[in-house]
Short mmCIF file of C-alpha atoms in Angstrom, two decimals:
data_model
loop_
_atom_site.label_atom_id
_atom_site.label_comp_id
_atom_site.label_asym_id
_atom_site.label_seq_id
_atom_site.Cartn_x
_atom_site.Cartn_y
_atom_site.Cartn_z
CA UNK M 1 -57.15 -10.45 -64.66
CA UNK M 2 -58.96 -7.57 -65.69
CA UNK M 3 -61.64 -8.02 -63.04
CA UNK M 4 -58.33 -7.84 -60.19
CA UNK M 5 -57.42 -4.81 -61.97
CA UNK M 6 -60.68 -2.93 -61.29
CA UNK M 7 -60.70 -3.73 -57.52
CA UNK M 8 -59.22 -1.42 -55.12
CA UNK M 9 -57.09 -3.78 -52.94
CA UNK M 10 -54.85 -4.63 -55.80
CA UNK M 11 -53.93 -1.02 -56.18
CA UNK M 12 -53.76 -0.38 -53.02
CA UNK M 13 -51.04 -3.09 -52.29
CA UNK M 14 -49.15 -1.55 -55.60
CA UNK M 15 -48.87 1.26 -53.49
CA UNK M 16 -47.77 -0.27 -50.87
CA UNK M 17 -45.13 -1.92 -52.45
CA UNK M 18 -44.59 1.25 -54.05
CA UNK M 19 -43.96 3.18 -50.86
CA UNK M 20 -41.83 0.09 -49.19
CA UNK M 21 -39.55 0.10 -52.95
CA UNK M 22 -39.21 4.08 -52.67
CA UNK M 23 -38.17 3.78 -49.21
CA UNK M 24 -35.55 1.33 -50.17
CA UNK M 25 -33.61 3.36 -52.44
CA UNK M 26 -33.02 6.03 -49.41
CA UNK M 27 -32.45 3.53 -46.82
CA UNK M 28 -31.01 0.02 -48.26
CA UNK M 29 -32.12 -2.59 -46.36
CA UNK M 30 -35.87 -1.15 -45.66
CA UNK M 31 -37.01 -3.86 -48.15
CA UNK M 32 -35.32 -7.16 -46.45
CA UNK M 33 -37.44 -9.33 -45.31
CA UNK M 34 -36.62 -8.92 -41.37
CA UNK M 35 -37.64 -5.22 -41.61
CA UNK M 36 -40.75 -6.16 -43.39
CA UNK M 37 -41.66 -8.56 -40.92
CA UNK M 38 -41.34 -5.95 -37.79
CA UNK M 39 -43.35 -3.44 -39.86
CA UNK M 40 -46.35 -6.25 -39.62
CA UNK M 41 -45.54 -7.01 -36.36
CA UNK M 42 -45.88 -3.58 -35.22
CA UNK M 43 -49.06 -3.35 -37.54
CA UNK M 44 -50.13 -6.34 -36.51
CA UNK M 45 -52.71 -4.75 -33.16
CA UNK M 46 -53.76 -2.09 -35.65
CA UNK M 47 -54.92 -4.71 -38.42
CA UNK M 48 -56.62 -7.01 -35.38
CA UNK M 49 -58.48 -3.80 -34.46
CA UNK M 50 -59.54 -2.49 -37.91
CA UNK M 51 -61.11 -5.96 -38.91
CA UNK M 52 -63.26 -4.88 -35.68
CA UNK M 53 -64.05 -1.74 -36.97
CA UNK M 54 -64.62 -2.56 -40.15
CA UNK M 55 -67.72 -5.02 -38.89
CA UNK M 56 -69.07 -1.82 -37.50
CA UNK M 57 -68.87 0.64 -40.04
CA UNK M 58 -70.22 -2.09 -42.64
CA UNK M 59 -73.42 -1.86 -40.87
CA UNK M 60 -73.26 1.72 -41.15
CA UNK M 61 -72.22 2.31 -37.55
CA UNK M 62 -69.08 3.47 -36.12
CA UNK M 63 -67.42 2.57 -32.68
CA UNK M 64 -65.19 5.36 -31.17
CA UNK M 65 -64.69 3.44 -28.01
CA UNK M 66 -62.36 0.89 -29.12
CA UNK M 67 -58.98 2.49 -28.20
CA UNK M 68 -60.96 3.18 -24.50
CA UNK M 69 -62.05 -0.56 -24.32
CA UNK M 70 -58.41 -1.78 -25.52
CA UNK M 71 -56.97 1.07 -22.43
CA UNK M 72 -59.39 -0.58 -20.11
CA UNK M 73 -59.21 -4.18 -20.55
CA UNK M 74 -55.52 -4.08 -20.64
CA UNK M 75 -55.75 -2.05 -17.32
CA UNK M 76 -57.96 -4.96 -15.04
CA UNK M 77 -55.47 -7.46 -16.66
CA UNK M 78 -52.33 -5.94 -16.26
CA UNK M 79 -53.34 -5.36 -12.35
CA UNK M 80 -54.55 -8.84 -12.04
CA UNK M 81 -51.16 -9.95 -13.08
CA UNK M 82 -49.95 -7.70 -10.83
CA UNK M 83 -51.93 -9.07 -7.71
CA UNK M 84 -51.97 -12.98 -8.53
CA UNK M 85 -48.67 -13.67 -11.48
CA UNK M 86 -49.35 -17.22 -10.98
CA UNK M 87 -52.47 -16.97 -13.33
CA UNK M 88 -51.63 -18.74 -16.58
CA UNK M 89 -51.28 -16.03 -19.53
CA UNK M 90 -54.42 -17.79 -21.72
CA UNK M 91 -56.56 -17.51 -18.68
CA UNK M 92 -55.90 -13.77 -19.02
CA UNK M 93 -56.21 -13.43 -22.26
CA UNK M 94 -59.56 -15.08 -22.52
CA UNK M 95 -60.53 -13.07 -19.73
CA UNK M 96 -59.51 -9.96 -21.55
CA UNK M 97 -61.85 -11.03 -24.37
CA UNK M 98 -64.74 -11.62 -22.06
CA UNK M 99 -64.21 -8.01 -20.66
CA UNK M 100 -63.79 -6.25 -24.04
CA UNK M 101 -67.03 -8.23 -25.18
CA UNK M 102 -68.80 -7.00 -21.69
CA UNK M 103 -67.92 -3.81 -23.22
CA UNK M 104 -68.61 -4.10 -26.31
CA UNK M 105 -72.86 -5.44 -25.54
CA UNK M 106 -73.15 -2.35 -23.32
CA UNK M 107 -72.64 -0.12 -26.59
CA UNK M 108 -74.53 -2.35 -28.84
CA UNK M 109 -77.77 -2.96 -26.07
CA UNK M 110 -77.86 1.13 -25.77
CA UNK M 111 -77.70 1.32 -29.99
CA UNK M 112 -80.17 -1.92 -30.45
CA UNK M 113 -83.00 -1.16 -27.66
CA UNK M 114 -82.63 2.48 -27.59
CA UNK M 115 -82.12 3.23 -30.89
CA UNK M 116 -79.50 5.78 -30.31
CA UNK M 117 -76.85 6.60 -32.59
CA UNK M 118 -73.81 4.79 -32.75
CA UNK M 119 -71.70 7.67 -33.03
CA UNK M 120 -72.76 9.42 -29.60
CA UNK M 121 -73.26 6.46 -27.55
CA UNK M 122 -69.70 5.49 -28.36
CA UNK M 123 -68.44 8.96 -28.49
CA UNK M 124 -70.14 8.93 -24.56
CA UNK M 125 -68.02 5.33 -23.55
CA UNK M 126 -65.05 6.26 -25.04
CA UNK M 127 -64.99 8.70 -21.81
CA UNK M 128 -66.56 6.64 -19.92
CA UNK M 129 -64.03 4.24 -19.95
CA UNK M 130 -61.32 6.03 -19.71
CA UNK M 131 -62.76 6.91 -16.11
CA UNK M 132 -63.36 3.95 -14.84
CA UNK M 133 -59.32 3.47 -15.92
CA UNK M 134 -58.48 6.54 -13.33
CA UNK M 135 -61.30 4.85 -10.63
CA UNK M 136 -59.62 1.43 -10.59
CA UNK M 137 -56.27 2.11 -10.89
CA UNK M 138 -56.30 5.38 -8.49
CA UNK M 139 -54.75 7.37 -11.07
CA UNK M 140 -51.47 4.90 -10.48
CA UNK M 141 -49.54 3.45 -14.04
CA UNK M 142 -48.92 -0.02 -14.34
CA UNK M 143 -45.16 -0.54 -14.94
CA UNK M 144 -42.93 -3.60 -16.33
CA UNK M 145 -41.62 -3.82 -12.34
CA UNK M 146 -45.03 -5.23 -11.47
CA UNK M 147 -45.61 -7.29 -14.71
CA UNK M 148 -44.50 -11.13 -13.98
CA UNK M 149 -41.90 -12.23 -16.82
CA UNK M 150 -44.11 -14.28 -18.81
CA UNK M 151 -46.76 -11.98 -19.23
CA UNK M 152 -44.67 -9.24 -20.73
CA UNK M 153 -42.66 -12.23 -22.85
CA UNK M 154 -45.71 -13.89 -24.25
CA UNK M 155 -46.43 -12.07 -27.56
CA UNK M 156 -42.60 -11.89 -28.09
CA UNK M 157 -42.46 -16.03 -28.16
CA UNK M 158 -41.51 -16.68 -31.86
CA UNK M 159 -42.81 -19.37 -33.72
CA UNK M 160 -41.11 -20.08 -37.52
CA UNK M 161 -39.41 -17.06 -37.74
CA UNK M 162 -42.78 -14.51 -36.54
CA UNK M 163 -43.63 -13.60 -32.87
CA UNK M 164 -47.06 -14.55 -31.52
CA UNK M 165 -48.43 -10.77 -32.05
CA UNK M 166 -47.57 -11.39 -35.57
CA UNK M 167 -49.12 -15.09 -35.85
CA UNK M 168 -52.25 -13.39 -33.91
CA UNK M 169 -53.35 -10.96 -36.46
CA UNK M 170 -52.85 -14.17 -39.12
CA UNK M 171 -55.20 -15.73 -37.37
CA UNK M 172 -57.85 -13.30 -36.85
CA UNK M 173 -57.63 -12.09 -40.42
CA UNK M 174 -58.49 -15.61 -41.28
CA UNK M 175 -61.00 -15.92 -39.25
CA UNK M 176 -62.64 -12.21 -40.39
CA UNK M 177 -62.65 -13.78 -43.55
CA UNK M 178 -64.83 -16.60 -42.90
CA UNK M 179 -66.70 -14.73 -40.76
CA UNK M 180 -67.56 -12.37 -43.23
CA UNK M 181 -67.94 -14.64 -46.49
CA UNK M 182 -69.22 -17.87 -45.21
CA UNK M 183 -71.62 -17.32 -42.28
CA UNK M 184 -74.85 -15.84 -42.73
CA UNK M 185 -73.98 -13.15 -39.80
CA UNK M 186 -71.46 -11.70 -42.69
CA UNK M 187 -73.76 -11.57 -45.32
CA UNK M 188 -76.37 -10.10 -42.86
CA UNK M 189 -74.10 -7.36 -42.19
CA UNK M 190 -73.44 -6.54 -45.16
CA UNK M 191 -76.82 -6.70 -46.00
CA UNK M 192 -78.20 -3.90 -43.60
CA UNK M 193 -75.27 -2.04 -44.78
CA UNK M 194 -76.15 -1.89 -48.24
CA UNK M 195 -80.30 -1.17 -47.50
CA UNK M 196 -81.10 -1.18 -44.37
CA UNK M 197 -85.32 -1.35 -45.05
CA UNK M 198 -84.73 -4.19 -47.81
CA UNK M 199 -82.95 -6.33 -44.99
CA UNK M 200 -85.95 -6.41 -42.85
CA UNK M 201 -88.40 -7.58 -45.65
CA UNK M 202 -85.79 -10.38 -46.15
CA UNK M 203 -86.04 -11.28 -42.73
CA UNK M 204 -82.77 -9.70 -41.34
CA UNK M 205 -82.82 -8.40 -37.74
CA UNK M 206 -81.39 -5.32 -38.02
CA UNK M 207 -80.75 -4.50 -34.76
CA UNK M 208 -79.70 -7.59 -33.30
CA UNK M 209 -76.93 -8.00 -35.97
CA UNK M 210 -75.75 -4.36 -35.57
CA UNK M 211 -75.81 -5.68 -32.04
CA UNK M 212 -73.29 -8.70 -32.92
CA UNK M 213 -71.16 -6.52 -35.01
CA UNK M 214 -70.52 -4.50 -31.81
CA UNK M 215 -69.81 -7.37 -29.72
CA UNK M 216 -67.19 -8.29 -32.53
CA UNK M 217 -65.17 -4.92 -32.10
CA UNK M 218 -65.37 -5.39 -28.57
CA UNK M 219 -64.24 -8.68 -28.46
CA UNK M 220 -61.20 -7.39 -30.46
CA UNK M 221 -60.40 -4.53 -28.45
CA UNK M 222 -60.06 -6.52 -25.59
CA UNK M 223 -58.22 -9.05 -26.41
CA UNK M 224 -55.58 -6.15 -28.24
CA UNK M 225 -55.83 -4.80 -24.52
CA UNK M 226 -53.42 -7.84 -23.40
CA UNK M 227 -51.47 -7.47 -26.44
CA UNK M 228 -50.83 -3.87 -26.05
CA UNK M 229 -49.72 -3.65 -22.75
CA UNK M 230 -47.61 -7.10 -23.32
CA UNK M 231 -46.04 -5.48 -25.92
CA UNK M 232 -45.61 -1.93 -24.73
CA UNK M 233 -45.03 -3.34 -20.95
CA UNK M 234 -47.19 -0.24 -19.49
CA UNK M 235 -50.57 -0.17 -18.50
CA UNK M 236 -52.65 3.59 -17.89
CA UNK M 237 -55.44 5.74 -18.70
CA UNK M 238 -53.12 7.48 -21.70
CA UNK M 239 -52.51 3.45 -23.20
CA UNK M 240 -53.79 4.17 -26.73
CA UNK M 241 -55.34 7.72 -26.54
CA UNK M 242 -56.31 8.99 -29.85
CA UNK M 243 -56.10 5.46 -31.48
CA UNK M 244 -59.77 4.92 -32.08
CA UNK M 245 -59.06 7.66 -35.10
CA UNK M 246 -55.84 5.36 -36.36
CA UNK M 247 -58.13 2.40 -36.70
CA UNK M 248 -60.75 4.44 -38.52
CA UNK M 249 -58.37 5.89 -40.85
CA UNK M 250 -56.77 2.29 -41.48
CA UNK M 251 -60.56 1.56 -42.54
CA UNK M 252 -61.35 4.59 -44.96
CA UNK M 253 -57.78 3.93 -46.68
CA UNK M 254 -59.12 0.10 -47.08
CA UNK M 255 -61.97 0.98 -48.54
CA UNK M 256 -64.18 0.48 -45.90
CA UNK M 257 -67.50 2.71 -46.96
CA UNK M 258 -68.39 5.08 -43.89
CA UNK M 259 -71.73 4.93 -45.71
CA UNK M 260 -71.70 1.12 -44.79
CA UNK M 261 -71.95 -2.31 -47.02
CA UNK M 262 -69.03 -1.98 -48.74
CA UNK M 263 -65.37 -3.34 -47.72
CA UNK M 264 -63.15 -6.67 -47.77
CA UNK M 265 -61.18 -8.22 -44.86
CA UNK M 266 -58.23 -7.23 -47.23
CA UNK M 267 -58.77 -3.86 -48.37
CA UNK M 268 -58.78 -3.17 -44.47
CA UNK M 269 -55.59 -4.94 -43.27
CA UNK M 270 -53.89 -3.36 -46.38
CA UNK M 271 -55.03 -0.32 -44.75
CA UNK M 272 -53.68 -0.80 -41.57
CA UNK M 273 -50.17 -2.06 -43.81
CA UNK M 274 -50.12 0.99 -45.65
CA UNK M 275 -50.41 3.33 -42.23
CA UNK M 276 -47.41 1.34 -40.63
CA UNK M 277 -45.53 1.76 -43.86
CA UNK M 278 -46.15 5.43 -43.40
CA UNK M 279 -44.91 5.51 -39.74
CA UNK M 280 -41.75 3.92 -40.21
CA UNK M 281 -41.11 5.20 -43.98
CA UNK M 282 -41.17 8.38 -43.48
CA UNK M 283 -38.73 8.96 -40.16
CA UNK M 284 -36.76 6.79 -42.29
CA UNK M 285 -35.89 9.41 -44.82
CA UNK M 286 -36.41 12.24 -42.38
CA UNK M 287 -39.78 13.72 -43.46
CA UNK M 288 -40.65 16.54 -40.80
CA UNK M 289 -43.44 14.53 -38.37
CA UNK M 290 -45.72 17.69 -39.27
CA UNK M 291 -45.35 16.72 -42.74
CA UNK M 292 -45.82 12.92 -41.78
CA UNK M 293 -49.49 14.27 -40.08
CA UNK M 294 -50.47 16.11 -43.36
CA UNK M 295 -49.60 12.55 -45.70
CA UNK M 296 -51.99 10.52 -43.38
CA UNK M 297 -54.81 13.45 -43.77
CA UNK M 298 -54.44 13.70 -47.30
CA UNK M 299 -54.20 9.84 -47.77
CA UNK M 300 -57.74 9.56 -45.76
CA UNK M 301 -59.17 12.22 -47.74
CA UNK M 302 -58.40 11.12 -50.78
CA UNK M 303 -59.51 7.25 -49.80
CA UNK M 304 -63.21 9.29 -49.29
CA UNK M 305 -62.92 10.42 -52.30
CA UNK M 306 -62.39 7.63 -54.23
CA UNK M 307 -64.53 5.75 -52.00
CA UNK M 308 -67.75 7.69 -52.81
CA UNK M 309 -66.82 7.91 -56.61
CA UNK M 310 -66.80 4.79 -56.66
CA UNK M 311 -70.30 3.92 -55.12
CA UNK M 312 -72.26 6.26 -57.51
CA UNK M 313 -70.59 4.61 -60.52
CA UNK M 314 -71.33 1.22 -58.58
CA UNK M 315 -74.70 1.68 -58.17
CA UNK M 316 -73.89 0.54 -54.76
CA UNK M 317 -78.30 1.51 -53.47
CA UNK M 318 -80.27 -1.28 -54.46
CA UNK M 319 -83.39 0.09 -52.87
CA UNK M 320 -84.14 4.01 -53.01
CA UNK M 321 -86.28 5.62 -50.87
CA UNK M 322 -88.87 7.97 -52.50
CA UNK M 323 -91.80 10.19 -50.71
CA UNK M 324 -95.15 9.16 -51.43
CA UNK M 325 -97.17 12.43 -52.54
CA UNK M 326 -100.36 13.29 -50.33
#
């Protein structure tokens, strides 16, 4: 018990509840059960797509392109469904994952063989593919008129009581977790992470698993590329502008260390959770949506804050590096 207490999921889901509780008391009825359940469904892309980020940032990377991936991806879908409607919805989907993936090696060859940093070759896709949106599309939108039925009802499909989105994000969340406590590609991660130089002398490819931990986000970005423009029945280059900072946020409020190593599969769909709580709590007892800005800012900032007091009194570098006098 006292080791839960320490952590800083368990406080972070007391706040949660907190916030949903608070809520409650100025709108009855925020707490049943059916609202709680569309809060996670509408969470539910955001938490697929910070367990993608968070396999980035753990390796002390960061991938700004994932909002451009999910844009583009759900683009070349939503216009092959436009051209051929007879394609089964899987085969897209699956075909949206190979494309996000495509995506996602391009980033991690240019980081692995070139050795450039994360942040600007991401910073330079994240552009990049927002072009090729405008080049393939023509600068045209993708509407719900030239969507076939079943691909815009597919996520909506509700299986004991939760749509597909919803049962989606279970899934991957499950699958983070073994991924990232019972494979050595997790431990590797967070390996490199936590010391980069003491991975290599224990046989770690550092590049090559920074490498997988991009394909991961891109994987993820483009399979939420179907699921957002399923769900949102539009596809264009302004599909999820500004989103790659949501998903980063959702990570820092986790716990996710931008300093890399650090982080659980929970603390970062509990930061996802505690961002959708935001967005629907606080329209709900008409909080001014400048105000609603300035909560998320502080709440990120003060997540750093915690985060980095928390890895000095963690002693969270196992291997300093010291200059060797001449």
């Amino acid at each position: 018990m006292t080791t839960l207490l320490r952590t800083r999921e368990f406080w972070l889901a007391i706040i949660v509840a907190a916030m949903i509780l608070a809520t409650n008391l100025r709108a009855p009825g925020f707490a049943s059960l059916g609202n709680l359940a569309g809060i996670f469904n509408d969470t539910a892309m955001l938490i697929i797509l910070a367990l993608g980020q968070m396999a980035v940032i753990l390796t002390r990377s960061i991938d700004l392109s994932m909002a451009s991936n999910l844009a583009l991806t759900g683009m070349i879908v939503a216009l092959i469904n436009a051209a051929y409607p007879g394609i089964p919805i899987p085969a897209l989907m699956l075909f949206a994952v190979i494309c996000g993936l495509l995506l996602g090696a391009f980033n991690g060859l240019l980081i692995w063989l070139l050795d450039i940093p994360a942040i600007v070759v991401t910073l330079g896709t994240l552009t990049i593919y927002r072009g090729m949106i405008f080049l393939i599309a023509g600068g045209q939108w993708v509407n719900a008129d030239a969507m076939s039925p079943a691909f815009v009802q597919y996520t909506r499909i509700e299986v004991l009581g939760l749509p597909l989105l919803s049962w989606y994000a279970i899934v991957v969340a499950v699958g983070f977790f073994l991924l990232m406590t019972r494979t050595s590609l997790g431990r590797a991660i967070y390996a490199i992470g936590v010391n980069p130089t003491a991975s290599v002398y224990a046989g770690i490819n550092v590049g090559r698993t920074k490498f997988s931990a991009f394909l991961i986000s891109g994987a993820v970005s483009g399979f939420c590329g179907y699921l957002w423009v399923s769900r949102y029945v539009i596809g264009s280059v302004e599909v999820a502008k500004g989103y790659e900072l949501t998903i980063v946020a959702a990570c820092v409020i986790g716990g996710i260390s931008i300093a890399g190593g650090v982080g659980t599969v929970a603390g970062a769909i509990l930061g996802a959770l505690f961002l959708g709580v935001i967005n629907v709590a606080l329209p709900v007892i008409n909080v001014s949506p400048f105000w609603q800005m300035a909560i998320s800012g502080a709440a990120i900032i003060l997540a750093v804050v915690v985060n980095a007091r928390g890895e000095k009194r963690g002693n969270r570098l196992i291997l300093r590096q010291t200059e060797v006098p001449s």
